[in-house]
mmCIF file of C-alpha atoms in Angstrom:
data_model
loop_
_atom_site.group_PDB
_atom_site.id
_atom_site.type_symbol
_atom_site.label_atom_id
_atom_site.label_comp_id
_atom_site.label_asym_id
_atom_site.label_seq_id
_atom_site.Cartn_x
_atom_site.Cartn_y
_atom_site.Cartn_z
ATOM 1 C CA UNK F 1 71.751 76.675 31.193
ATOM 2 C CA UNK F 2 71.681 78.194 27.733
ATOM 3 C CA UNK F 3 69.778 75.505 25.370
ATOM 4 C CA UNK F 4 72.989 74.754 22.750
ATOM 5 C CA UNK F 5 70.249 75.684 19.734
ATOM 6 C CA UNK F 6 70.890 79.869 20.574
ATOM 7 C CA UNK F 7 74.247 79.509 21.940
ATOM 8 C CA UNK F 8 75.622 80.315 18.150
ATOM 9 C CA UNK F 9 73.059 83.455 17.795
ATOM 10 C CA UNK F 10 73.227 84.874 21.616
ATOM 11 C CA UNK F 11 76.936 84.795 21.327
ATOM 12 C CA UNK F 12 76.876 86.637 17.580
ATOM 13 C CA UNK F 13 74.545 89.353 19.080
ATOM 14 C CA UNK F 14 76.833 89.610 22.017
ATOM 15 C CA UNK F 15 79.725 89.910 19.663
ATOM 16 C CA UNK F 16 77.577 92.532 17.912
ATOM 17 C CA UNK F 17 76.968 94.681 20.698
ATOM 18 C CA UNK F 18 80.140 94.967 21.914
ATOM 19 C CA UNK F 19 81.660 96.227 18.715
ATOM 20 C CA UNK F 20 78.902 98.870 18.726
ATOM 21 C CA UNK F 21 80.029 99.437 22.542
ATOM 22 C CA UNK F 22 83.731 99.658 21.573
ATOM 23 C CA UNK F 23 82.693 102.713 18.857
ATOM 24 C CA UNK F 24 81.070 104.161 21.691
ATOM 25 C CA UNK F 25 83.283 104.373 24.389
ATOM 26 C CA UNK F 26 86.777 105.372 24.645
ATOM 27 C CA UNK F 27 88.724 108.479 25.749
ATOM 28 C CA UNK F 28 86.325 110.883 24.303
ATOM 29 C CA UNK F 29 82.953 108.747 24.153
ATOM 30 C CA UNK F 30 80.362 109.088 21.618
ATOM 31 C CA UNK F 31 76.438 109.244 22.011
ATOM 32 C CA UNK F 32 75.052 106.562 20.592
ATOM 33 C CA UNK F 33 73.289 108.281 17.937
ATOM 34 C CA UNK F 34 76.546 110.114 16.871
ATOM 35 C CA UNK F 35 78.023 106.398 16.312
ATOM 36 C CA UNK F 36 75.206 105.685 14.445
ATOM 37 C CA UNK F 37 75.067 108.616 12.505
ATOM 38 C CA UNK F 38 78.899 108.288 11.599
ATOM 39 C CA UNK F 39 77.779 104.666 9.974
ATOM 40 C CA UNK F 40 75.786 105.771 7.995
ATOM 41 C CA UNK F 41 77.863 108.356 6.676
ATOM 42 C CA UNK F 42 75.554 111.485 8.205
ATOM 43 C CA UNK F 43 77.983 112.458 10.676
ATOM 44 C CA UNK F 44 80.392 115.118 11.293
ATOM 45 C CA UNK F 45 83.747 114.780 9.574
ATOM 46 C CA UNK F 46 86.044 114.228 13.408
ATOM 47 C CA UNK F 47 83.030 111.477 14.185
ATOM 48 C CA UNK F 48 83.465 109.959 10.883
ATOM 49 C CA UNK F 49 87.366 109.848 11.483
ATOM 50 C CA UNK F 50 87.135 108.215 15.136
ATOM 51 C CA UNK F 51 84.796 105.614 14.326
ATOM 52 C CA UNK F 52 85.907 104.488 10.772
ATOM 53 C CA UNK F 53 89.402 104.890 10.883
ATOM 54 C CA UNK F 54 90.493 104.385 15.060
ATOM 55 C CA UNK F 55 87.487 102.555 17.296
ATOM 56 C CA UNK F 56 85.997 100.118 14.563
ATOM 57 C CA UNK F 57 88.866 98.896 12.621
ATOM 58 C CA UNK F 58 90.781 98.114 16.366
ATOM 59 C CA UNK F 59 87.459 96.290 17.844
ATOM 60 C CA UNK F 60 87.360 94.411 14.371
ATOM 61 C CA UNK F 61 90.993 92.963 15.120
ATOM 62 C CA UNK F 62 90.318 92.598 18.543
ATOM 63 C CA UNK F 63 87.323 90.435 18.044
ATOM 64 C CA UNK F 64 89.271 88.438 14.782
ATOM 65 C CA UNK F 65 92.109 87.686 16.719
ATOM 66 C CA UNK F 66 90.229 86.336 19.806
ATOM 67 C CA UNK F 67 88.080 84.344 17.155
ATOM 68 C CA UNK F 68 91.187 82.992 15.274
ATOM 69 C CA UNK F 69 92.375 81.812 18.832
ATOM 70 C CA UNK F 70 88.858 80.582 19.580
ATOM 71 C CA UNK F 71 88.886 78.261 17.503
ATOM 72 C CA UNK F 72 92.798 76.915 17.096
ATOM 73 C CA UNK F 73 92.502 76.259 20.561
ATOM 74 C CA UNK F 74 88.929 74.336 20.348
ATOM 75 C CA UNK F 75 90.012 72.154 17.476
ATOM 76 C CA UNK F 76 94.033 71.223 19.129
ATOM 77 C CA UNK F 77 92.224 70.144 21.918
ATOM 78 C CA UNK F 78 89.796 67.942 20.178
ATOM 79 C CA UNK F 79 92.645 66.723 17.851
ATOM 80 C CA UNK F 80 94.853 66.086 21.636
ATOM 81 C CA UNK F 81 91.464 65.071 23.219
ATOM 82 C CA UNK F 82 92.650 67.478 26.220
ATOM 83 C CA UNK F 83 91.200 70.881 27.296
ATOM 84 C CA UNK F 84 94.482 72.304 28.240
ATOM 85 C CA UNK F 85 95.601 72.068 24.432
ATOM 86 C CA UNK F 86 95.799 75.698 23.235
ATOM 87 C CA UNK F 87 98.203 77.926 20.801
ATOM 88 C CA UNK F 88 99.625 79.859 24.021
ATOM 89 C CA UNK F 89 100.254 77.497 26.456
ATOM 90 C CA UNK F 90 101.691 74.944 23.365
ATOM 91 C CA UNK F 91 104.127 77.733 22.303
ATOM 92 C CA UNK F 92 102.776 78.191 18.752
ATOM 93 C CA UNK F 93 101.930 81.973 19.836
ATOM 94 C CA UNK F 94 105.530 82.561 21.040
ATOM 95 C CA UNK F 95 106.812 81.061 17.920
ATOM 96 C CA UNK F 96 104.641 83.139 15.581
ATOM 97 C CA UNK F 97 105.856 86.512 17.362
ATOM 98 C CA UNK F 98 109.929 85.192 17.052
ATOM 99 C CA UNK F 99 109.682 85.191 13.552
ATOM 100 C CA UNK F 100 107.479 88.640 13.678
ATOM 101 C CA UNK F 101 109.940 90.062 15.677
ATOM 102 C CA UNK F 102 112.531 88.769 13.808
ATOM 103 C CA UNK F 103 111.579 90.332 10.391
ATOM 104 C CA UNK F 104 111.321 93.135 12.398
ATOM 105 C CA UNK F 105 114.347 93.669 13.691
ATOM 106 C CA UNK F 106 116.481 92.494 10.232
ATOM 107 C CA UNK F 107 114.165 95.499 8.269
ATOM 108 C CA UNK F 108 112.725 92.293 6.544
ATOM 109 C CA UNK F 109 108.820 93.954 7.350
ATOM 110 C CA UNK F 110 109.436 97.082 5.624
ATOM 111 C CA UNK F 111 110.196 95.192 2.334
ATOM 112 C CA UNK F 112 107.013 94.301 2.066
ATOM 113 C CA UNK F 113 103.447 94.515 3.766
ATOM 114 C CA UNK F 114 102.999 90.768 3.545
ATOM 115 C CA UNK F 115 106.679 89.407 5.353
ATOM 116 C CA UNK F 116 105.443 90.241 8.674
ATOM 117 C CA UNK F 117 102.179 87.999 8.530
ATOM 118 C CA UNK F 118 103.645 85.234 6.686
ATOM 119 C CA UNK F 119 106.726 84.806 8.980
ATOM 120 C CA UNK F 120 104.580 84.924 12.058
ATOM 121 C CA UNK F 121 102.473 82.097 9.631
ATOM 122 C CA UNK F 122 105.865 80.265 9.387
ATOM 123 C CA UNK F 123 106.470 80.256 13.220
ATOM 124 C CA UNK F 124 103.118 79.073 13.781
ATOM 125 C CA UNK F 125 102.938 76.222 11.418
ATOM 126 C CA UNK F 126 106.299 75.289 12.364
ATOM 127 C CA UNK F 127 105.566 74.623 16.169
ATOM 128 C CA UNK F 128 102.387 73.662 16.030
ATOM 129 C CA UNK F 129 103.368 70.544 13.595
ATOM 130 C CA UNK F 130 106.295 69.997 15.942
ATOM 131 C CA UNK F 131 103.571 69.597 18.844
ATOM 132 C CA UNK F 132 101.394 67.593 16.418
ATOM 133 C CA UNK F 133 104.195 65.124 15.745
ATOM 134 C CA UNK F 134 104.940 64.639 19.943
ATOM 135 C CA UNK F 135 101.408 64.293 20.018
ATOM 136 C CA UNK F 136 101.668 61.015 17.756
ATOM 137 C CA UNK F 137 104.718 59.720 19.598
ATOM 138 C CA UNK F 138 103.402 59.968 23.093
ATOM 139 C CA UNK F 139 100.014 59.961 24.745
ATOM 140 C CA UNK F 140 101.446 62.134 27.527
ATOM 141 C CA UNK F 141 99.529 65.455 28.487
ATOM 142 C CA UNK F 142 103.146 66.911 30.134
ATOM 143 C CA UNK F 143 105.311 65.819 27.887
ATOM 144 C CA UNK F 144 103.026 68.074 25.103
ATOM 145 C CA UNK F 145 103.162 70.607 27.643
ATOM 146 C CA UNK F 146 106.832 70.944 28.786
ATOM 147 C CA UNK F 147 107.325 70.631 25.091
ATOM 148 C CA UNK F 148 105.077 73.810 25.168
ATOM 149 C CA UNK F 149 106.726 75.535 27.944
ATOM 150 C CA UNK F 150 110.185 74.551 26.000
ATOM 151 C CA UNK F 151 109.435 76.123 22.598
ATOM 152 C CA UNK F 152 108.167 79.360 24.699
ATOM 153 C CA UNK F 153 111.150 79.426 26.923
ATOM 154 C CA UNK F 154 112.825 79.670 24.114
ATOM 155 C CA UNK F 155 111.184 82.528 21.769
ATOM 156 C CA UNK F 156 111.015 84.393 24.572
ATOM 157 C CA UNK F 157 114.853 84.011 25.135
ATOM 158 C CA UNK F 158 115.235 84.495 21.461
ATOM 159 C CA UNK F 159 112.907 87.814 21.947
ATOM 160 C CA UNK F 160 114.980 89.222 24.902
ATOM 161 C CA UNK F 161 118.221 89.147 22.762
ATOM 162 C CA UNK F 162 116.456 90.709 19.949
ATOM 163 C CA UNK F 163 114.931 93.246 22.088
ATOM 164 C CA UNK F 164 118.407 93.451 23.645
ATOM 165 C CA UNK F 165 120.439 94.613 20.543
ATOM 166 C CA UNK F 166 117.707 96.630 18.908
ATOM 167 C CA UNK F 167 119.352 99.081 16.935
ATOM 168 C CA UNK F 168 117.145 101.850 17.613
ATOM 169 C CA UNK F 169 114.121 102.650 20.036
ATOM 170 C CA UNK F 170 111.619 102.764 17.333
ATOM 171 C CA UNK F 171 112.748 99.086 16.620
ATOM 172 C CA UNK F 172 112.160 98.643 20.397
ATOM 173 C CA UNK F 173 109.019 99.785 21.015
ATOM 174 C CA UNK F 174 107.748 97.181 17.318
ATOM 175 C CA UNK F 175 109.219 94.532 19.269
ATOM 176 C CA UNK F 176 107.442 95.169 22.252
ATOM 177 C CA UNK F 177 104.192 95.517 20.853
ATOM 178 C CA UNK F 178 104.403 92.482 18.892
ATOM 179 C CA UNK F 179 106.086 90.294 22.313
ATOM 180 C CA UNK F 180 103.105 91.887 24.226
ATOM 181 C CA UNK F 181 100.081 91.805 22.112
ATOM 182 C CA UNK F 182 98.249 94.925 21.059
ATOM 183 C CA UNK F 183 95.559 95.870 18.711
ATOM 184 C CA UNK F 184 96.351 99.956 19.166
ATOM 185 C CA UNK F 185 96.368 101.828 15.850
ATOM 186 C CA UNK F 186 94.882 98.817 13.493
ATOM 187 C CA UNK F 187 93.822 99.804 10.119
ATOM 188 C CA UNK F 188 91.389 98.518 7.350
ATOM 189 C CA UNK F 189 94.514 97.823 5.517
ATOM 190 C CA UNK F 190 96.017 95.520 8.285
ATOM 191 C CA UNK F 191 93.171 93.637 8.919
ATOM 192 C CA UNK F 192 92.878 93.100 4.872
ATOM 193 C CA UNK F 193 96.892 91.741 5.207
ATOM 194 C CA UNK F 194 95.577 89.298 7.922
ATOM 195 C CA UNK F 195 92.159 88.413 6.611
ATOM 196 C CA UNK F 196 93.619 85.582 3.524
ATOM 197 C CA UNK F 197 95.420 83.356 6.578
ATOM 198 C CA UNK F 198 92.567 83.955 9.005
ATOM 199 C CA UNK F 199 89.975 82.948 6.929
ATOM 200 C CA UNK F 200 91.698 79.780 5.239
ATOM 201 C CA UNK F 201 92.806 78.695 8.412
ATOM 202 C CA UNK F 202 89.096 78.806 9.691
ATOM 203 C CA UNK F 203 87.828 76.744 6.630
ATOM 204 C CA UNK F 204 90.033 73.973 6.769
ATOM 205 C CA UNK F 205 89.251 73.708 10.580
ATOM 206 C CA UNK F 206 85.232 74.047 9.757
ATOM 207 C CA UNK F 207 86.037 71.675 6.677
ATOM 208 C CA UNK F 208 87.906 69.005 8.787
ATOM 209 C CA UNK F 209 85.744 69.620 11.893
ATOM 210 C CA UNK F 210 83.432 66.003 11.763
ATOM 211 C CA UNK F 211 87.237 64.330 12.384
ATOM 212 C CA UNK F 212 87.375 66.233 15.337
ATOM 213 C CA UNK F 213 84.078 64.450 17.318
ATOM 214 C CA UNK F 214 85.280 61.277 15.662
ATOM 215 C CA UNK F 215 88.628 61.383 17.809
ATOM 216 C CA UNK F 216 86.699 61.511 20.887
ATOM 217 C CA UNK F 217 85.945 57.642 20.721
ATOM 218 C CA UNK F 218 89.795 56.952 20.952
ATOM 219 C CA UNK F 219 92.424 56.839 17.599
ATOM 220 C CA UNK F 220 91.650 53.672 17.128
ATOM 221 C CA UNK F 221 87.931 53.419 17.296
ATOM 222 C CA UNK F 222 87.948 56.506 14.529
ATOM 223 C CA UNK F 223 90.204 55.265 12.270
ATOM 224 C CA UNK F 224 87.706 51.735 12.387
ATOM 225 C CA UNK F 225 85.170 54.710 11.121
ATOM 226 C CA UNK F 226 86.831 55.768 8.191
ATOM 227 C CA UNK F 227 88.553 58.408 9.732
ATOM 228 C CA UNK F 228 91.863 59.226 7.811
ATOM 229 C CA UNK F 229 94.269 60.073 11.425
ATOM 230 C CA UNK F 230 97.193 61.384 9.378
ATOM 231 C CA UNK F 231 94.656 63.804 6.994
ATOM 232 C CA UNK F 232 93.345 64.869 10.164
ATOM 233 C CA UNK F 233 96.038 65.764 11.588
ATOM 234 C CA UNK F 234 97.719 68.060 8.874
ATOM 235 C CA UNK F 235 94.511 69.596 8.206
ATOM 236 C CA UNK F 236 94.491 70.861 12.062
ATOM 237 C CA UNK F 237 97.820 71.503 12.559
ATOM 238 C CA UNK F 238 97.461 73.515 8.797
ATOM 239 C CA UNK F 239 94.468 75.330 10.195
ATOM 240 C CA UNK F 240 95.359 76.156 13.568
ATOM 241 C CA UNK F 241 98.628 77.146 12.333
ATOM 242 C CA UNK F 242 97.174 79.610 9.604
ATOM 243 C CA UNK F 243 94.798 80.900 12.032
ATOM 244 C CA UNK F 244 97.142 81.535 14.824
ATOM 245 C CA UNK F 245 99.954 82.944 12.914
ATOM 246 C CA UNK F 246 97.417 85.092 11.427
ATOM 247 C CA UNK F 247 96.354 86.615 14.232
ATOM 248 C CA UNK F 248 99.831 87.266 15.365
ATOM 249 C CA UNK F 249 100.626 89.103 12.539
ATOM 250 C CA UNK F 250 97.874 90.756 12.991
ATOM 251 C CA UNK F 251 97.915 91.801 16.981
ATOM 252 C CA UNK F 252 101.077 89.603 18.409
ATOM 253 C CA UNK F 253 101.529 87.180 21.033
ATOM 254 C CA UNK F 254 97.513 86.780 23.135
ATOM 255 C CA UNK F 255 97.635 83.982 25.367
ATOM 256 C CA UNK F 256 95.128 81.808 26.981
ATOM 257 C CA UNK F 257 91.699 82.920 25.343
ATOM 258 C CA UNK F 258 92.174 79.853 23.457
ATOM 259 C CA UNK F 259 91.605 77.599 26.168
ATOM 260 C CA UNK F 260 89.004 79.615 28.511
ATOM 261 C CA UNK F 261 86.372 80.177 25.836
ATOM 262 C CA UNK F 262 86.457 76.508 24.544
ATOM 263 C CA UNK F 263 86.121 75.535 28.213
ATOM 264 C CA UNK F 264 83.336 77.751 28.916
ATOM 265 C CA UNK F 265 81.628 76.774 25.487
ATOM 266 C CA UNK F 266 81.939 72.813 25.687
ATOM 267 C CA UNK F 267 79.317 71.909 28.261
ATOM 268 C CA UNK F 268 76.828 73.750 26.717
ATOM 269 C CA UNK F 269 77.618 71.415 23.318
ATOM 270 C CA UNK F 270 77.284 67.891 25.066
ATOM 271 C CA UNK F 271 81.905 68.142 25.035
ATOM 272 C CA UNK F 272 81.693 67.519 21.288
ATOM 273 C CA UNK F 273 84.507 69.349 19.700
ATOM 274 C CA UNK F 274 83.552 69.578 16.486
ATOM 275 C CA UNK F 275 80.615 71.862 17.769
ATOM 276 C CA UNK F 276 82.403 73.768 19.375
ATOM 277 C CA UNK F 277 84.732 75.563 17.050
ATOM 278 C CA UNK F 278 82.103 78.425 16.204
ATOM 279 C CA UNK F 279 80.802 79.364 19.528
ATOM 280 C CA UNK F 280 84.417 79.239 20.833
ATOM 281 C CA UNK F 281 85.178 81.474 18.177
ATOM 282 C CA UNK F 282 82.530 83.759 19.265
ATOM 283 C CA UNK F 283 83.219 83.819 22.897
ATOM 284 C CA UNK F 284 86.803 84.438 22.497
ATOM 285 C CA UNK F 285 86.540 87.241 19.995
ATOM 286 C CA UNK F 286 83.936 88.480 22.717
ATOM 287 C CA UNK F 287 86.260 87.924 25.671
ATOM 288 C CA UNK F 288 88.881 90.261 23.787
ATOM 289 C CA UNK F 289 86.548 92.934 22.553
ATOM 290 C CA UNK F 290 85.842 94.089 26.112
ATOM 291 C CA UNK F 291 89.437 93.137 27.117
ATOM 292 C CA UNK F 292 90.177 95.794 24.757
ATOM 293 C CA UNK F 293 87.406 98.258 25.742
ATOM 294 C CA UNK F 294 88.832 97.347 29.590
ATOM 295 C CA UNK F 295 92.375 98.637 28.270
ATOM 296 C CA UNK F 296 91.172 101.943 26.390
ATOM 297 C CA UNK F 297 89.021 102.714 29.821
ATOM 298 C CA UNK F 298 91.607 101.875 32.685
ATOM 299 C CA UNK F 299 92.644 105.209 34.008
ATOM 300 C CA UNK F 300 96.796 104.817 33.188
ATOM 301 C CA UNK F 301 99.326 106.771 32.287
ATOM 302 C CA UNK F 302 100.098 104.768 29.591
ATOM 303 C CA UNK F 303 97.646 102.028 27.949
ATOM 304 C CA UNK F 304 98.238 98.662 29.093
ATOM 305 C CA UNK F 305 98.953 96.171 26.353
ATOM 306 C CA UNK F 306 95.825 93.716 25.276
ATOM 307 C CA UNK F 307 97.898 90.410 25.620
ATOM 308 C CA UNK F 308 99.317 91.575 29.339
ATOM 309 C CA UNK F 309 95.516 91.817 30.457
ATOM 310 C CA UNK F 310 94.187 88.701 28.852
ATOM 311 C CA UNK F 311 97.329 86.688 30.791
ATOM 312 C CA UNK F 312 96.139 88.652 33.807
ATOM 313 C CA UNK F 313 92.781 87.187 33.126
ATOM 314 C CA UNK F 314 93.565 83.779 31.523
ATOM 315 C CA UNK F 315 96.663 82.682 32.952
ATOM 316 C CA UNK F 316 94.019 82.170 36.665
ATOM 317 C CA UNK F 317 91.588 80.375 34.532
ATOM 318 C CA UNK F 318 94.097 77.831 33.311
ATOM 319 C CA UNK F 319 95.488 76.924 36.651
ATOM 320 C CA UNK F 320 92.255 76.521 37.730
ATOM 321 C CA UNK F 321 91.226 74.205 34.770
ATOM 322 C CA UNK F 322 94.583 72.407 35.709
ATOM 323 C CA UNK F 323 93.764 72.120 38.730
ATOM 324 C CA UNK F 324 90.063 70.477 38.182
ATOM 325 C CA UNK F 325 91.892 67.844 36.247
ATOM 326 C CA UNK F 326 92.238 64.549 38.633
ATOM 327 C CA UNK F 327 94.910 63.858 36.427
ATOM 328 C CA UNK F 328 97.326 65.182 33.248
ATOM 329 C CA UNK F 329 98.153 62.260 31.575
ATOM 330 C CA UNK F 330 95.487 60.652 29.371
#
């Protein structure tokens, strides 16, 4: 096993590599020392174009938005105490991408660069405090759940009838992308959009983090700490819900990475949640990179969508941490 002391550098060299590996490799790939070349500016002109403004800028979001998820996921399910908390199964994704599509479909995104991140923001904050407020008024692992399941059912209903009386194809095909999850076609400029909610949401979880291992001795044990529940609480919901709508705005509705990488990470970090926010973050923004690198390879006629092959690959994993779970209550 992987001594916890180089889990946080092994996975950051990981993560490293496989943005190099994404510049690489593609439909056309590049030799390495082309890539390298085009960094540092020495490069051909079409080099300079594929790697700066298509291949890094998509890995970047790709490896942000798994991070963002990463750690939302890690710190609900040290504020639930329950390793089947996460922003996708909990339907804060969902939420964030009704609102997305929403401001979508009304025109509301062409207004202005910054409605479509802050209404995916708004969906996100709004479910996840709904699911942080059931959390205080039962104990109950399914009734958080089918709350989950409930707020999904119904953004995805609320989708379909969007998607349904879409004006025009072009308003179609933004829909679908945003439903689905793709980072296809990012830019510098997109990422820059996304980066303010991303990176406040990931301080206030780092900030509030120490409440986090606290929880793990029972609500009533921390708060005979010191522990402040109700400051806690806000401060994760306000994180996570910043973070996730973030990354929605910034790549649309990815499920389940936020609950396999904090699985994977939290035996190697004695189950203590607060340490395991930044490796989760690392493994998950890993875990998408080469999702996405999987997507630009696969021989298709037309590219599969990033969120459609981390479901393929996450929605297994959660039935099968489900189904290692004697019981869901508790």
């Amino acid at each position: 096993m992987v001594s916890g002391r180089f889990l946080v550098p092994g996975l950051g060299a990981a993560a490293v590599v496989a943005l190099f590996a994404a510049c690489l490799l593609g439909s056309t790939p590049l030799a390495a020392d082309r890539v390298l070349a085009a960094f540092l500016g020495g490069a051909d002109v079409g080099d300079r174009l594929v790697v700066w403004q298509i291949r890094l800028p998509r890995a970047i979001a790709a490896f942000v938005t798994g991070a963002a998820l990463g750690i939302s996921g890690a710190a609900l399910q040290g504020l639930l105490r329950n390793p089947l908390a996460e922003p996708g199964v909990l339907g804060v994704s969902a939420s964030a991408s009704l609102l997305a599509t929403f401001s979508l479909y009304y025109g509301l995104a062409a207004l202005s660069p910054w409605i479509l991140p802050l209404s995916a923001i708004a969906g996100a904050l709004a479910a996840t405090a709904l699911i942080a407020l059931a959390a205080i008024r039962t104990r109950s692992v399914v009734t958080l759940i089918l709350i989950g399941v409930g707020l999904s059912s119904f953004s995805g209903a609320a989708m379909s009838l969007l998607m349904n009386l879409a004006p025009n194809p072009f308003s179609l095909s933004d829909m679908i992308n945003w439903m689905l999850g793709s980072v296809a076609n990012r830019s510098f400029q997109e990422l820059g959009l996304a980066a303010p909610f991303l990176l406040a949401g990931t301080i206030i979880l780092l900030v509030s983090r120490r409440g986090l291992s606290a929880l793990t001795l029972g609500e009533e044990a921390a708060s005979g700490v010191g522990l402040n529940l109700r400051n806690q609480r806000i401060l994760t919901v306000l994180g996570a819900g910043l973070a996730t709508g973030g990354s929605v705005g910034l790549a649309g509705a990815i499920g389940f990475v936020g609950i396999v990488a904090p699985h994977i990470i939290r035996p190697f970090v004695k189950h203590d949640p607060a340490r395991s926010l930044i490796p989760s973050a690392l493994l998950a923004g890993l875990i998408l990179v080469m999702a996405d690198i999987g997507v630009r390879l696969m021989p298709t006629t037309n590219e599969l969508k990033l969120g459609v092959v981390a479901a393929l690959i996450g929605a297994p994993a959660f039935v099968w941490i489900a189904m290692r779970r004697r019981t869901l209550n508790g």
